[in-house]
Short mmCIF file of C-alpha atoms in Angstrom, two decimals:
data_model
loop_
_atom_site.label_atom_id
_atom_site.label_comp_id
_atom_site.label_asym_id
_atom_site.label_seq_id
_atom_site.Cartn_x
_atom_site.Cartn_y
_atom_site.Cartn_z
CA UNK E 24 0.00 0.00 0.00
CA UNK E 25 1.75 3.58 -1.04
CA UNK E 26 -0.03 7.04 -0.72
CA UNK E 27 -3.68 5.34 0.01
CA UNK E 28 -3.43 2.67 -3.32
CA UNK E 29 -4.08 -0.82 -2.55
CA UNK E 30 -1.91 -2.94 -5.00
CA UNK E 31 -1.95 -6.89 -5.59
CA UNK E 32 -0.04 -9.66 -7.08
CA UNK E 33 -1.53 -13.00 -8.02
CA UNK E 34 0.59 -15.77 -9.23
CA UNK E 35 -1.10 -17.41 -12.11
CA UNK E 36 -2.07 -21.25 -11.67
CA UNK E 37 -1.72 -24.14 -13.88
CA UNK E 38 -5.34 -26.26 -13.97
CA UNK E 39 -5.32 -30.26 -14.58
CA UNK E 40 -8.39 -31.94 -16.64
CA UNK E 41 -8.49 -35.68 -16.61
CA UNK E 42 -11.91 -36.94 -18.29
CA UNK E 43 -11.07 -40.63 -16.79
CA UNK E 44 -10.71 -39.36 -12.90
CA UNK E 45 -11.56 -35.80 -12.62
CA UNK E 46 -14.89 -33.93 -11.16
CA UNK E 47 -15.62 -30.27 -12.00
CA UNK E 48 -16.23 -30.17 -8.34
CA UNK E 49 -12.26 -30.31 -8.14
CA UNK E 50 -10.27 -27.45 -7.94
CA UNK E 51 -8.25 -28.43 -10.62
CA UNK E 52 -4.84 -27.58 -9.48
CA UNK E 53 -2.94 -30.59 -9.20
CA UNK E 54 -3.09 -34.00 -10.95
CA UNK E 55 -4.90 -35.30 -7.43
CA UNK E 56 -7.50 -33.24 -8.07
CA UNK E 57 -8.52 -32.99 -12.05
CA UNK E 58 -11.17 -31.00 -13.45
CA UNK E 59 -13.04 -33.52 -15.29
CA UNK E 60 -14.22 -30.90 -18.14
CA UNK E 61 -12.13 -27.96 -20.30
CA UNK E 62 -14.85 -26.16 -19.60
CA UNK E 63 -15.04 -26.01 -15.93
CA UNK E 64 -11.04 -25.04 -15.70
CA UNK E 65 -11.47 -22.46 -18.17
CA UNK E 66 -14.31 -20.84 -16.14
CA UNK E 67 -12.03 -20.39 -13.19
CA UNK E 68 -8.94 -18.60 -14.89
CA UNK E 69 -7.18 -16.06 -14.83
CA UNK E 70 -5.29 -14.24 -17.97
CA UNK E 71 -2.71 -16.06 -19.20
CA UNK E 72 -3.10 -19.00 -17.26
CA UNK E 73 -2.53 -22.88 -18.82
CA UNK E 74 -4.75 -26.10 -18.62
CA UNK E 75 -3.28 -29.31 -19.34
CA UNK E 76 -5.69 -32.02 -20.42
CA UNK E 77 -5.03 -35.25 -20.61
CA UNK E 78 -6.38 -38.07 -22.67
CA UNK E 79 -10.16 -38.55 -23.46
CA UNK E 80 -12.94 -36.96 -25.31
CA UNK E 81 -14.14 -33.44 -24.08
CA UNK E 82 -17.09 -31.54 -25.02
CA UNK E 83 -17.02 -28.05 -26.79
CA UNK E 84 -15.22 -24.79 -25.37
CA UNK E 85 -15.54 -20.99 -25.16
CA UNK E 86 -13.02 -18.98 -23.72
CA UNK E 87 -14.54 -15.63 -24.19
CA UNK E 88 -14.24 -13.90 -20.87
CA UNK E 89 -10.91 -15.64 -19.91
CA UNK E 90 -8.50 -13.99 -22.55
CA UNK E 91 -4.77 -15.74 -23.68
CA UNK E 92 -4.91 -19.11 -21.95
CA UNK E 93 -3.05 -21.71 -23.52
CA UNK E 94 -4.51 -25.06 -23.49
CA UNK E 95 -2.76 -28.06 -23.99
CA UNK E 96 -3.09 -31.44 -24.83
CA UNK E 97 -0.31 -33.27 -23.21
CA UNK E 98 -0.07 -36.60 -24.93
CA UNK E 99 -1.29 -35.02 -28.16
CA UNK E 100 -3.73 -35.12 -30.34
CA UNK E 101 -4.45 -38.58 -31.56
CA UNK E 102 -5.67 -39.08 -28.06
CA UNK E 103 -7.10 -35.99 -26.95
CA UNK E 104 -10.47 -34.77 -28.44
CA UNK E 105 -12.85 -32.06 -28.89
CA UNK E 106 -16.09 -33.62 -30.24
CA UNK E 107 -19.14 -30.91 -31.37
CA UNK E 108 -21.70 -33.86 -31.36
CA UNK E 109 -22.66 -32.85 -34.81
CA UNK E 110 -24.90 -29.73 -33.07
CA UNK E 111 -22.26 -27.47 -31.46
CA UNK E 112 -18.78 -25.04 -32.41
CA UNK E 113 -16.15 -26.83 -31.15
CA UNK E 114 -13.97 -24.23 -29.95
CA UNK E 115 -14.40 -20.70 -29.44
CA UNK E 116 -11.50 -18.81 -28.71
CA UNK E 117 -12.22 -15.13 -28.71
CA UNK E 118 -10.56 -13.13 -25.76
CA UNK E 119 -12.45 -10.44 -24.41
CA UNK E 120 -11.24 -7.29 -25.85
CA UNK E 121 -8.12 -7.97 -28.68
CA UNK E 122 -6.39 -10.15 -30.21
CA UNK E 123 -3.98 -10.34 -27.88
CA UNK E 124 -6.84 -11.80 -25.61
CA UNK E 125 -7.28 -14.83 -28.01
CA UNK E 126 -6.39 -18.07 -26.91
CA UNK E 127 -4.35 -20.81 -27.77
CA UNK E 128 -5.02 -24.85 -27.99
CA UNK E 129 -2.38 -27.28 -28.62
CA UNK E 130 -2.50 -30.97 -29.37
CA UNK E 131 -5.75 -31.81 -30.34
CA UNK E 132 -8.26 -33.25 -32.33
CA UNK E 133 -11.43 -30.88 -33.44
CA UNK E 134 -14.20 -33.28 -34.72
CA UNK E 135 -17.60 -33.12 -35.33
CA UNK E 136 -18.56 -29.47 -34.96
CA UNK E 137 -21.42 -28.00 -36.05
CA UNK E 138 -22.25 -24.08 -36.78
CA UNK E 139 -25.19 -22.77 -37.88
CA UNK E 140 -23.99 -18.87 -38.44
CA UNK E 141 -25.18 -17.91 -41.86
CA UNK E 142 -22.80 -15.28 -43.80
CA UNK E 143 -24.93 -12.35 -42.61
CA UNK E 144 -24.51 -12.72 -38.86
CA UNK E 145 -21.08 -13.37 -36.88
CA UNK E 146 -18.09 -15.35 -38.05
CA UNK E 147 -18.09 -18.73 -36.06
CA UNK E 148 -16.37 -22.07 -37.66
CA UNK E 149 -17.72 -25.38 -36.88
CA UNK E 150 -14.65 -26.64 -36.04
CA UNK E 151 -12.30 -23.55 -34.74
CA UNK E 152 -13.50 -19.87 -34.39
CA UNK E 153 -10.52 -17.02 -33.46
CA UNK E 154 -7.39 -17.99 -31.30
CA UNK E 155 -4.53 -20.00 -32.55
CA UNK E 156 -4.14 -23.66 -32.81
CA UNK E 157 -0.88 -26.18 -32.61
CA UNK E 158 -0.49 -29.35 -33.93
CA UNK E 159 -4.06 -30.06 -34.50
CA UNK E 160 -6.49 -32.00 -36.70
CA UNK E 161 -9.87 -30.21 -37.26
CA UNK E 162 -11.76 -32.80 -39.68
CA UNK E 163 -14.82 -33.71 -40.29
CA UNK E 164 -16.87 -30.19 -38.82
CA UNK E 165 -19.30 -28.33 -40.74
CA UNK E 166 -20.95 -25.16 -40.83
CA UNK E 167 -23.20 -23.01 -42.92
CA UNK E 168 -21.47 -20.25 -43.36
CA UNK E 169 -18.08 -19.01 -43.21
CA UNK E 170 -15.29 -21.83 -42.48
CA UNK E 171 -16.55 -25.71 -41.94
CA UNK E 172 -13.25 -25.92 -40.72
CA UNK E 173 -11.66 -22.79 -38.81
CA UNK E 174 -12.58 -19.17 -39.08
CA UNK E 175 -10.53 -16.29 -38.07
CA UNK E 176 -7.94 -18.55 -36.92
CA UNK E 177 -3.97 -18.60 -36.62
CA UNK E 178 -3.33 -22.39 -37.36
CA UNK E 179 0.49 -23.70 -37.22
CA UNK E 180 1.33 -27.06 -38.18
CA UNK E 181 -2.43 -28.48 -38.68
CA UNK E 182 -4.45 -30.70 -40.97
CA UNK E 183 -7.68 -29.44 -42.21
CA UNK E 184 -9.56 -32.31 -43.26
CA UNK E 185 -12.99 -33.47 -44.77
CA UNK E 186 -14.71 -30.39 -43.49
CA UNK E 187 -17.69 -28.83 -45.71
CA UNK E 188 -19.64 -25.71 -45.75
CA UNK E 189 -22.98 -25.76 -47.12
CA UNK E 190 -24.24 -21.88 -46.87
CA UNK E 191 -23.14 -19.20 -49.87
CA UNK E 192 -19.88 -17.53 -49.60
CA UNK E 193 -18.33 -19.42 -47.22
CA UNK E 194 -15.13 -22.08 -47.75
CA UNK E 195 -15.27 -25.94 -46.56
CA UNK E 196 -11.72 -25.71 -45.21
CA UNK E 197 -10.69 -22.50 -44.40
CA UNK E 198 -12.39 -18.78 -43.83
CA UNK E 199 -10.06 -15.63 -43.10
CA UNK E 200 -7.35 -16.99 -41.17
CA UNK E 201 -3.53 -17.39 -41.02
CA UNK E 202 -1.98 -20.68 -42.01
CA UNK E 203 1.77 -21.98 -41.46
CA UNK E 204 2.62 -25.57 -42.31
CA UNK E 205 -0.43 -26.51 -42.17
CA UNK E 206 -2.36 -29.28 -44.97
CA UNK E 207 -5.85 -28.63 -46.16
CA UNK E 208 -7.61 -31.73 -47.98
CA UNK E 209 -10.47 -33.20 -48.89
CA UNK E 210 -12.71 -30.65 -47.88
CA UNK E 211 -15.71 -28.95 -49.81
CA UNK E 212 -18.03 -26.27 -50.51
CA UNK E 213 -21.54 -27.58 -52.09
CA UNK E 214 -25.12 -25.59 -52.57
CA UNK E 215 -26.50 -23.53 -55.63
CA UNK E 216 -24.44 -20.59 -54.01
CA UNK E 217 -21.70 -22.40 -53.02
CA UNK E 218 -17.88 -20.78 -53.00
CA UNK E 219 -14.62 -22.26 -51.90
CA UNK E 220 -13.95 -25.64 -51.41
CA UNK E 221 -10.30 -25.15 -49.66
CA UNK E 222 -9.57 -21.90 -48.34
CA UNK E 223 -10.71 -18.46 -48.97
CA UNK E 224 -9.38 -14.86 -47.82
CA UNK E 225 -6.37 -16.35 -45.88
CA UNK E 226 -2.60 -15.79 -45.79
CA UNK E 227 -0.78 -19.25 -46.50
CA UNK E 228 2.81 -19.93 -45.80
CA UNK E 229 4.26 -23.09 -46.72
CA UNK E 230 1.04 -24.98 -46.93
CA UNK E 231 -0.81 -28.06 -49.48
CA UNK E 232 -4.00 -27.51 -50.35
CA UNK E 233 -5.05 -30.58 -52.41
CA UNK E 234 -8.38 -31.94 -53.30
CA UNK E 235 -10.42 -30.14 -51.95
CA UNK E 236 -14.04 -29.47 -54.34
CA UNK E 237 -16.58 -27.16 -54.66
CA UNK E 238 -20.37 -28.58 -56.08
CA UNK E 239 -21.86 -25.35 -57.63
CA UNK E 240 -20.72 -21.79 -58.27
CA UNK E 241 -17.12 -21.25 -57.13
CA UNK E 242 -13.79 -22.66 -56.60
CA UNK E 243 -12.18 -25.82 -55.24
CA UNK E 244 -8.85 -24.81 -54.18
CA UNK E 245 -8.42 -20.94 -52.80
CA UNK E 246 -9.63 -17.76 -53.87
CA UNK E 247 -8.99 -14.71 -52.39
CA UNK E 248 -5.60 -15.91 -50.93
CA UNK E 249 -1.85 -14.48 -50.20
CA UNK E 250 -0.08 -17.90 -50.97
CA UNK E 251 3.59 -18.60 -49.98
CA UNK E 252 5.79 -21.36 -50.70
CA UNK E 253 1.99 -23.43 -50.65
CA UNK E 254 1.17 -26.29 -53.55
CA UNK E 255 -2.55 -25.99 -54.45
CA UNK E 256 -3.09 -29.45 -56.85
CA UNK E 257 -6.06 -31.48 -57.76
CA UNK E 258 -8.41 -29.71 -56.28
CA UNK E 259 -11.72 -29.68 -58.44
CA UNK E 260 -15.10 -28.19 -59.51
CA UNK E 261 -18.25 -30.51 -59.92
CA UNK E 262 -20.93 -27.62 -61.40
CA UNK E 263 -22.80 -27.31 -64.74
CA UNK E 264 -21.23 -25.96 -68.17
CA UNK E 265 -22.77 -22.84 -67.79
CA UNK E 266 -21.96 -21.49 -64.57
CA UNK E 267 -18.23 -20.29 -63.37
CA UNK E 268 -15.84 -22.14 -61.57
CA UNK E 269 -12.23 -22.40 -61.51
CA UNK E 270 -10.02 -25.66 -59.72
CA UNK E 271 -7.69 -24.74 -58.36
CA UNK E 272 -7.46 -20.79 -58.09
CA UNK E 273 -9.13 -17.73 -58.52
CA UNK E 274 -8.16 -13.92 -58.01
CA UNK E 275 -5.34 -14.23 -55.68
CA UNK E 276 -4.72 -10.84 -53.34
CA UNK E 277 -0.71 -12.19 -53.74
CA UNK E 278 1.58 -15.29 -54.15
CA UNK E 279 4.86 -15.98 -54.61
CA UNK E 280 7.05 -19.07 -54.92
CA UNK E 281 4.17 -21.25 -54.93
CA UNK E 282 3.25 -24.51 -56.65
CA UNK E 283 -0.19 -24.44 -58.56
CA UNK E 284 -1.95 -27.07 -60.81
CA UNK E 285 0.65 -28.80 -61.72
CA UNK E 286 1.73 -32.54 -60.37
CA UNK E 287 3.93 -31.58 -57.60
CA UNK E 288 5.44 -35.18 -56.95
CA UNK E 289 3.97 -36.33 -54.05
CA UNK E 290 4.56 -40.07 -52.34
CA UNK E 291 1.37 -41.38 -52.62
CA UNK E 292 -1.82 -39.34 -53.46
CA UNK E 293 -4.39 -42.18 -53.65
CA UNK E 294 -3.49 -42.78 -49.85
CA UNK E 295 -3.38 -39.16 -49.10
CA UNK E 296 0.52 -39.42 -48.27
CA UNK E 297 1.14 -35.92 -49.55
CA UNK E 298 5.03 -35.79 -48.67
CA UNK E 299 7.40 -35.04 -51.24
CA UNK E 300 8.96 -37.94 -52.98
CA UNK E 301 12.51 -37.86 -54.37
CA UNK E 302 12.59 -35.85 -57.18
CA UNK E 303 10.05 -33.49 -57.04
CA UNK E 304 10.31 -30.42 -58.86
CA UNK E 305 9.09 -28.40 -55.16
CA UNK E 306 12.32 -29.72 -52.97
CA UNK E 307 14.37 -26.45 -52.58
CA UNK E 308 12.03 -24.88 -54.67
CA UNK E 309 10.59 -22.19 -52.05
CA UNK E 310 11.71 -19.18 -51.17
CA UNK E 311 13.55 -18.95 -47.37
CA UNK E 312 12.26 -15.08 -47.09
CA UNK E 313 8.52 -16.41 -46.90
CA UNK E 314 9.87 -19.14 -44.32
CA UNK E 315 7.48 -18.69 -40.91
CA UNK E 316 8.88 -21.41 -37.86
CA UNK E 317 11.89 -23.41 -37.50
CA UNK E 318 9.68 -26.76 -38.36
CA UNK E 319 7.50 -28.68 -40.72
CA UNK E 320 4.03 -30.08 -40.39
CA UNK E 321 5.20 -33.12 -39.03
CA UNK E 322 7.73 -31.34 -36.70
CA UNK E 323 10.81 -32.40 -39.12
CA UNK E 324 13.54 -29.08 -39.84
CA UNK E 325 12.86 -26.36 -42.62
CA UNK E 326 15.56 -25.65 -44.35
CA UNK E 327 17.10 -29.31 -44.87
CA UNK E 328 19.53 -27.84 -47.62
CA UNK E 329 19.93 -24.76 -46.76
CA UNK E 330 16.94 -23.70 -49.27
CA UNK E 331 13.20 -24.53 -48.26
CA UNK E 332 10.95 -26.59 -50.29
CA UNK E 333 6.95 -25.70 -51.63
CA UNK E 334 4.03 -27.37 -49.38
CA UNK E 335 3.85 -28.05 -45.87
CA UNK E 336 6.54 -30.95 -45.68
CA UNK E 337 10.47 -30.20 -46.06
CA UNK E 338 11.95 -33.18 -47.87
CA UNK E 339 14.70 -35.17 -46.73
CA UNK E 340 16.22 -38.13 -47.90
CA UNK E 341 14.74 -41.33 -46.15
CA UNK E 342 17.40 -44.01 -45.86
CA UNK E 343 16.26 -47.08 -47.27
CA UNK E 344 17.53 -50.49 -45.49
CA UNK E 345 20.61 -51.57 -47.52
CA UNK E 346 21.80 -55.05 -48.29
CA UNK E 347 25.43 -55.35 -48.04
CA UNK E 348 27.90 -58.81 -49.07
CA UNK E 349 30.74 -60.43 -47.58
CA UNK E 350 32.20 -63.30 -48.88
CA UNK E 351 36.04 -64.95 -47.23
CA UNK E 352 37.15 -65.88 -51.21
CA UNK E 353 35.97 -62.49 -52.50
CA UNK E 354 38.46 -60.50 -54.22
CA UNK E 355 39.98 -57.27 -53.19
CA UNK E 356 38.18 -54.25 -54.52
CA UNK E 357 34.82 -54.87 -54.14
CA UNK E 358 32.19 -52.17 -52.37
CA UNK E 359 29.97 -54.91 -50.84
CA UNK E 360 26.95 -53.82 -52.50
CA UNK E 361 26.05 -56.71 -54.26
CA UNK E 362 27.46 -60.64 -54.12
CA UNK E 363 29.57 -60.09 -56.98
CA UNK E 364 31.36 -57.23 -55.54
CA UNK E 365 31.65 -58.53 -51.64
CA UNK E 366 33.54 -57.76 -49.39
CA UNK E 367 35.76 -60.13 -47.64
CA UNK E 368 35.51 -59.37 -44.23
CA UNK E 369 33.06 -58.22 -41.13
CA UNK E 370 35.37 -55.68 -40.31
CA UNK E 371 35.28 -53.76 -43.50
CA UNK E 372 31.64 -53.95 -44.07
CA UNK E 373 29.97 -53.49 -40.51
CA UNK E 374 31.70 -49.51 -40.43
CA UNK E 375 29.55 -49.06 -43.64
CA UNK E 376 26.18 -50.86 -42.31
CA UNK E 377 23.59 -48.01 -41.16
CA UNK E 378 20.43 -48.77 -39.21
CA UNK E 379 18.19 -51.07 -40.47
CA UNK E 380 20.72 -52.59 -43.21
CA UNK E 381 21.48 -56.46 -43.83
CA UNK E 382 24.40 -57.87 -44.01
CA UNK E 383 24.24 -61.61 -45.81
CA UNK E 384 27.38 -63.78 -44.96
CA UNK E 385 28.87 -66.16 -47.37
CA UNK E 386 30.42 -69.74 -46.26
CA UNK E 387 33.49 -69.59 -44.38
CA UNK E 388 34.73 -68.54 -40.89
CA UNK E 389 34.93 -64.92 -39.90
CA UNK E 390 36.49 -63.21 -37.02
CA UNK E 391 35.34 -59.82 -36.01
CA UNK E 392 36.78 -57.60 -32.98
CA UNK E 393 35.16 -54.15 -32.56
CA UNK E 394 31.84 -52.44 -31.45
CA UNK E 395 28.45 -51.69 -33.85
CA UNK E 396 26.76 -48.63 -33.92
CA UNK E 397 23.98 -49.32 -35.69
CA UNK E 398 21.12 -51.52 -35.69
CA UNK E 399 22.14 -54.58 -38.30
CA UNK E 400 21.33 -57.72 -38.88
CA UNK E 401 24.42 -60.28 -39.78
CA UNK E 402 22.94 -63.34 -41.69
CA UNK E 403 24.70 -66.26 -42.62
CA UNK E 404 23.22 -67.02 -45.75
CA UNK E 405 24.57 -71.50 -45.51
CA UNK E 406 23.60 -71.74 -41.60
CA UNK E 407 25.74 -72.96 -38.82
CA UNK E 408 27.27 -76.07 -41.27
CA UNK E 409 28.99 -73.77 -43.28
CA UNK E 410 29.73 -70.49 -41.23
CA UNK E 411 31.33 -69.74 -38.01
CA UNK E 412 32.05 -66.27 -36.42
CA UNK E 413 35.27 -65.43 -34.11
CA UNK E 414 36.36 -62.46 -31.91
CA UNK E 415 34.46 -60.26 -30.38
CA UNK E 416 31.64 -57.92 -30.42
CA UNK E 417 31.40 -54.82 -27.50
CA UNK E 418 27.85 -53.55 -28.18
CA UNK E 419 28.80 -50.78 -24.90
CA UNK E 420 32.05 -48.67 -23.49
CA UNK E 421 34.43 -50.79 -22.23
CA UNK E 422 35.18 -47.85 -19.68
CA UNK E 423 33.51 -44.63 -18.77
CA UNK E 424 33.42 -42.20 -21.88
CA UNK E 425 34.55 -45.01 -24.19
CA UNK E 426 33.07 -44.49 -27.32
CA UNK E 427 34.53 -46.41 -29.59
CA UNK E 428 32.52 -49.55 -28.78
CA UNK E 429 29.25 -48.34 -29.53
CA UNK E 430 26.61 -46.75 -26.32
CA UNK E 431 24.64 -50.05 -25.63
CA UNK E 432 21.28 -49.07 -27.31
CA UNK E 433 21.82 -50.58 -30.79
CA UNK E 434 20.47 -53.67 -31.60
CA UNK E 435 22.96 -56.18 -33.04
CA UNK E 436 21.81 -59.39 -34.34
CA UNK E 437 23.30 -62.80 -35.72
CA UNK E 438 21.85 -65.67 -37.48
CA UNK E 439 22.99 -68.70 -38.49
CA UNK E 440 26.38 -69.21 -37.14
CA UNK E 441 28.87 -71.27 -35.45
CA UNK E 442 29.76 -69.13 -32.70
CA UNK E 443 33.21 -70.37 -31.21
CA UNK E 444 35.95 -68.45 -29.33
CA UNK E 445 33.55 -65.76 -28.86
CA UNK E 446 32.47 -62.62 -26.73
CA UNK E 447 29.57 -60.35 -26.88
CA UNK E 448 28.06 -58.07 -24.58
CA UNK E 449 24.70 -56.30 -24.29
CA UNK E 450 22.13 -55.96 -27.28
CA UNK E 451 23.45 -58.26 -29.21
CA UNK E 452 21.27 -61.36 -30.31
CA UNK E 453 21.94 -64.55 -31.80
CA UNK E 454 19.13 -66.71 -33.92
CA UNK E 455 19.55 -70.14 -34.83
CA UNK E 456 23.07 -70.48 -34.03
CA UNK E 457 25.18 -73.36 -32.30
CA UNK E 458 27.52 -71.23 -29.35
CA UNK E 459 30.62 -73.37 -28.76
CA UNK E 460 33.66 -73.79 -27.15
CA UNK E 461 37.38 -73.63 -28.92
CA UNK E 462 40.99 -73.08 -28.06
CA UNK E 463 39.33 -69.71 -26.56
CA UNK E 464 36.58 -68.80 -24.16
CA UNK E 465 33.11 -67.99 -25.22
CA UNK E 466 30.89 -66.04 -23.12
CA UNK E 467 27.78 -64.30 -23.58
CA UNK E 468 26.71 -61.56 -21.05
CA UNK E 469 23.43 -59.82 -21.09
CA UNK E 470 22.70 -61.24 -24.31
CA UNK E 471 19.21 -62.76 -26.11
CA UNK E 472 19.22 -66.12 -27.75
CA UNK E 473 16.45 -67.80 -30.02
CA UNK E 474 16.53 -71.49 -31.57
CA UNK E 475 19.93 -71.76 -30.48
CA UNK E 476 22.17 -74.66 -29.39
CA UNK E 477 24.79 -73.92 -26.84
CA UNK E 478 27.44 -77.14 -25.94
CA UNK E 479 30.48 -77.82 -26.11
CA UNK E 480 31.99 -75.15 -23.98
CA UNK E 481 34.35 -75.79 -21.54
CA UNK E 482 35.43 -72.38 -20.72
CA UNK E 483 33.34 -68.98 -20.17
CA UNK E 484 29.25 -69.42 -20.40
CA UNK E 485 26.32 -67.38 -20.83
CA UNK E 486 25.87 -64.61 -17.51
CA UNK E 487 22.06 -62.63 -17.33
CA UNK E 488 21.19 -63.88 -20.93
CA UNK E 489 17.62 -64.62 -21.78
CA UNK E 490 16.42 -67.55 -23.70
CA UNK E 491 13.67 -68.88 -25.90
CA UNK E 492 13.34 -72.33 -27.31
CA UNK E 493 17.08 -72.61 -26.86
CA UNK E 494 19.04 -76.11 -25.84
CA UNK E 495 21.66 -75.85 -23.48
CA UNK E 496 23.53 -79.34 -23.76
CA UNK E 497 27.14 -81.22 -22.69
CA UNK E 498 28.62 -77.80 -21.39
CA UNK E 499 31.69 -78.22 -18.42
CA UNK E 500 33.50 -75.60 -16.59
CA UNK E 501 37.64 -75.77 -16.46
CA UNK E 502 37.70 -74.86 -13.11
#
């Protein structure tokens, strides 16, 4: 208090929703006590205050009243729902006065929302209305007028999908709003006054829009739009000869760098994959000036090459499981790509092995000393009568900050040896193999074995393996 002013400070709280365990009776502020509705937290906040929500199914939300919340889905949003029941907005999230009052939802899933606002009377979306979303899905909502989908809305890495509008002027997908790596598809705009089928009057950075329809007079793609580094393809116009329409586009405010009409190489349309595939003409293709956030729509870098691509997913080249050769007779100069060019030894071929690869072993016996970083498979391609492995393999640091010998979390696994004379150590698996002694121990420690015979050894063992139809037969211990 200072000159007769009263002053406070409040400390802004953190509210918990659990639809499994919660009551709205709860006071919300711990996980011990849950809200058991979005609703109920959000009428007890404060400005800027968060509610986290965990998995479950949750009835519509207005947050008018109870400006810049942030609401969160913690375990995302193939779990965590906002369902409109086919009568109801799903979310509404005006502030009171700005903006800057608007709040913001993360991780969910906006499904089955229903508006009824015609053109004439205030903008609300079926599925999101104001606010800003994060890493959400809004499918399947419906309005008639404005946006099926989202209206007046700041989405950032979201799908718009299978939403409709069926009042005049309004777009299936998206109405007046701001879009950043975000994909809108497969929604549509039908009646005799029908207009946009994708998106209309938005801004649209890095973004797909692809086929998306209009039935009657208008467009199927965007109209009205600033596009960005954004593909608009195969959208489409089902009308009569004599009315109107156009695709993909109509009367664009501004766009630059974008993708439009044309096949823009994607993975796998017919299963809505809409990724880039190798060697489409929209990898590095964009422009980085238009570039808004560090990521893509499914949370992968921008910028891979230093350039960014067109559409809402940054390409990068997925490594495809290799098959690699190695063959004791081969001769020198092979790259171990193929059977006729193996090489002749584990050593030179497991350095080149990346996750996921093969490596098929030829008849003979092998010794290998060293540790595997990645996950491989080493198969001999005769079976144990033909094939027998030596050495070692450390799948771990032999001593703290060792790194040489791989960090323990790689999955190593061999098939169809002899395994004589040999050590290995932690992740590393052997499948129908025979483990057994020589002039040399061989010991096993905190390995897995499957279909295996072990016998025959007189000297090490197997310590904290785990085994499955295995036979353990004729072993003795030295001493």
């Amino acid at each position: 208090m200072a000159d007769g002013i009263v002053t406070a400070a409040f400390s802004n709280f953190t509210f918990h929703v659990d639809a499994a365990t919660g009551n709205d009776a709860n006071d919300g502020r711990s996980w011990a006590s849950p809200k058991a509705s979005i609703q109920s937290a959000i009428d007890e906040t404060r400005r800027g205050e968060t509610i986290l929500v965990k998995p479950g199914t949750y009835a519509p939300i207005v947050t008018e009243g109870h400006p810049a919340l942030r609401i969160v889905g913690i375990e995302g949003k193939a779990v965590t729902l906002i369902d409109g029941g086919g009568t109801n907005a799903c979310a509404r999230l005006e502030g009171s006065e700005s903006l800057l009052d608007d709040s913001t939802l993360v991780g969910f899933t906006i499904t089955n929302g229903y508006s009824s606002a015609a053109m004439s009377s205030c903008g609300v979306g079926g599925g999101v209305s104001d606010g800003r979303i994060e890493d959400c899905d809004v499918i399947d909502c419906s309005a008639m007028g404005f946006g099926g989908g989202i209206v007046e809305t700041t989405a950032i890495r979201c799908r718009i999908l299978g939403n409709s509008v069926a009042g005049s002027l309004g777009a299936g997908g998206v109405y007046s709003s701001m879009l950043i790596n975000c994909l809108v598809a497969d929604n549509e705009s039908r009646g005799s006054h029908s207009f946009v089928g994708g998106a209309s009057w938005s801004t649209l950075h890095n973004c797909t829009v692809v086929g998306n329809s209009v039935v009657g007079f208008g467009t199927g793609g965007v109209s009205g739009c600033n596009l960005y580094n954004t593909i608009v393809y195969d959208n489409s116009s089902v009308t009569g000869a004599s009315v109107r329409v156009a695709s993909d586009i109509n009367s664009l405010e501004d766009q630059a760098n974008c993708w439009i009409g044309t096949d823009p190489g994607f993975v796998d349309v017919a299963n809505g994959d809409y990724r880039l595939a190798s060697g489409s003409p929209c990898i590095d293709a964009g422009a980085n000036s238009f570039v808004q956030g560090s990521t893509d729509l499914a949370g992968n870098p921008r910028l891979v090459n230093g350039m960014v691509d067109i559409g809402c997913y940054e390409w990068a080249a997925v490594a495809v499981p290799q098959k690699w050769y190695v063959d004791a007779s081969a001769a020198e100069g092979g790259d171990g790509t193929s059977a006729e060019s193996a090489l002749s030894s584990l050593d030179a071929v497991i350095p080149l092995a990346r996750d996921g690869d093969t490596i098929y072993v030829a008849p003979g016996t092998y010794r290998f000393e060293g540790g595997v970083t990645n996950d491989v498979a080493i198969v001999a391609q005769k079976g144990p009568g033909q094939t027998t492995l030596c050495g070692a393999v450390f799948n771990g640091p032999l001593y703290p900050g060792d790194v040489s010998h791989g960090d323990a979390s790689h999955d190593v696994t061999f098939s169809g040896f002899t395994v004589k004379d040999f050590y290995a150590e932690r992740n590393v698996t052997f499948k129908d193999c025979v483990l057994t002694g020589g002039e040399d121990r061989t010991a096993l420690v905190c390995c897995h074995l499957e279909d295996c015979l072990v016998t025959g050894i007189h000297s090490g063992g197997l310590f904290g393996c785990s085994l499955v139809r295995c036979t353990v037969a004729r072993n003795v211990s030295d001493g």
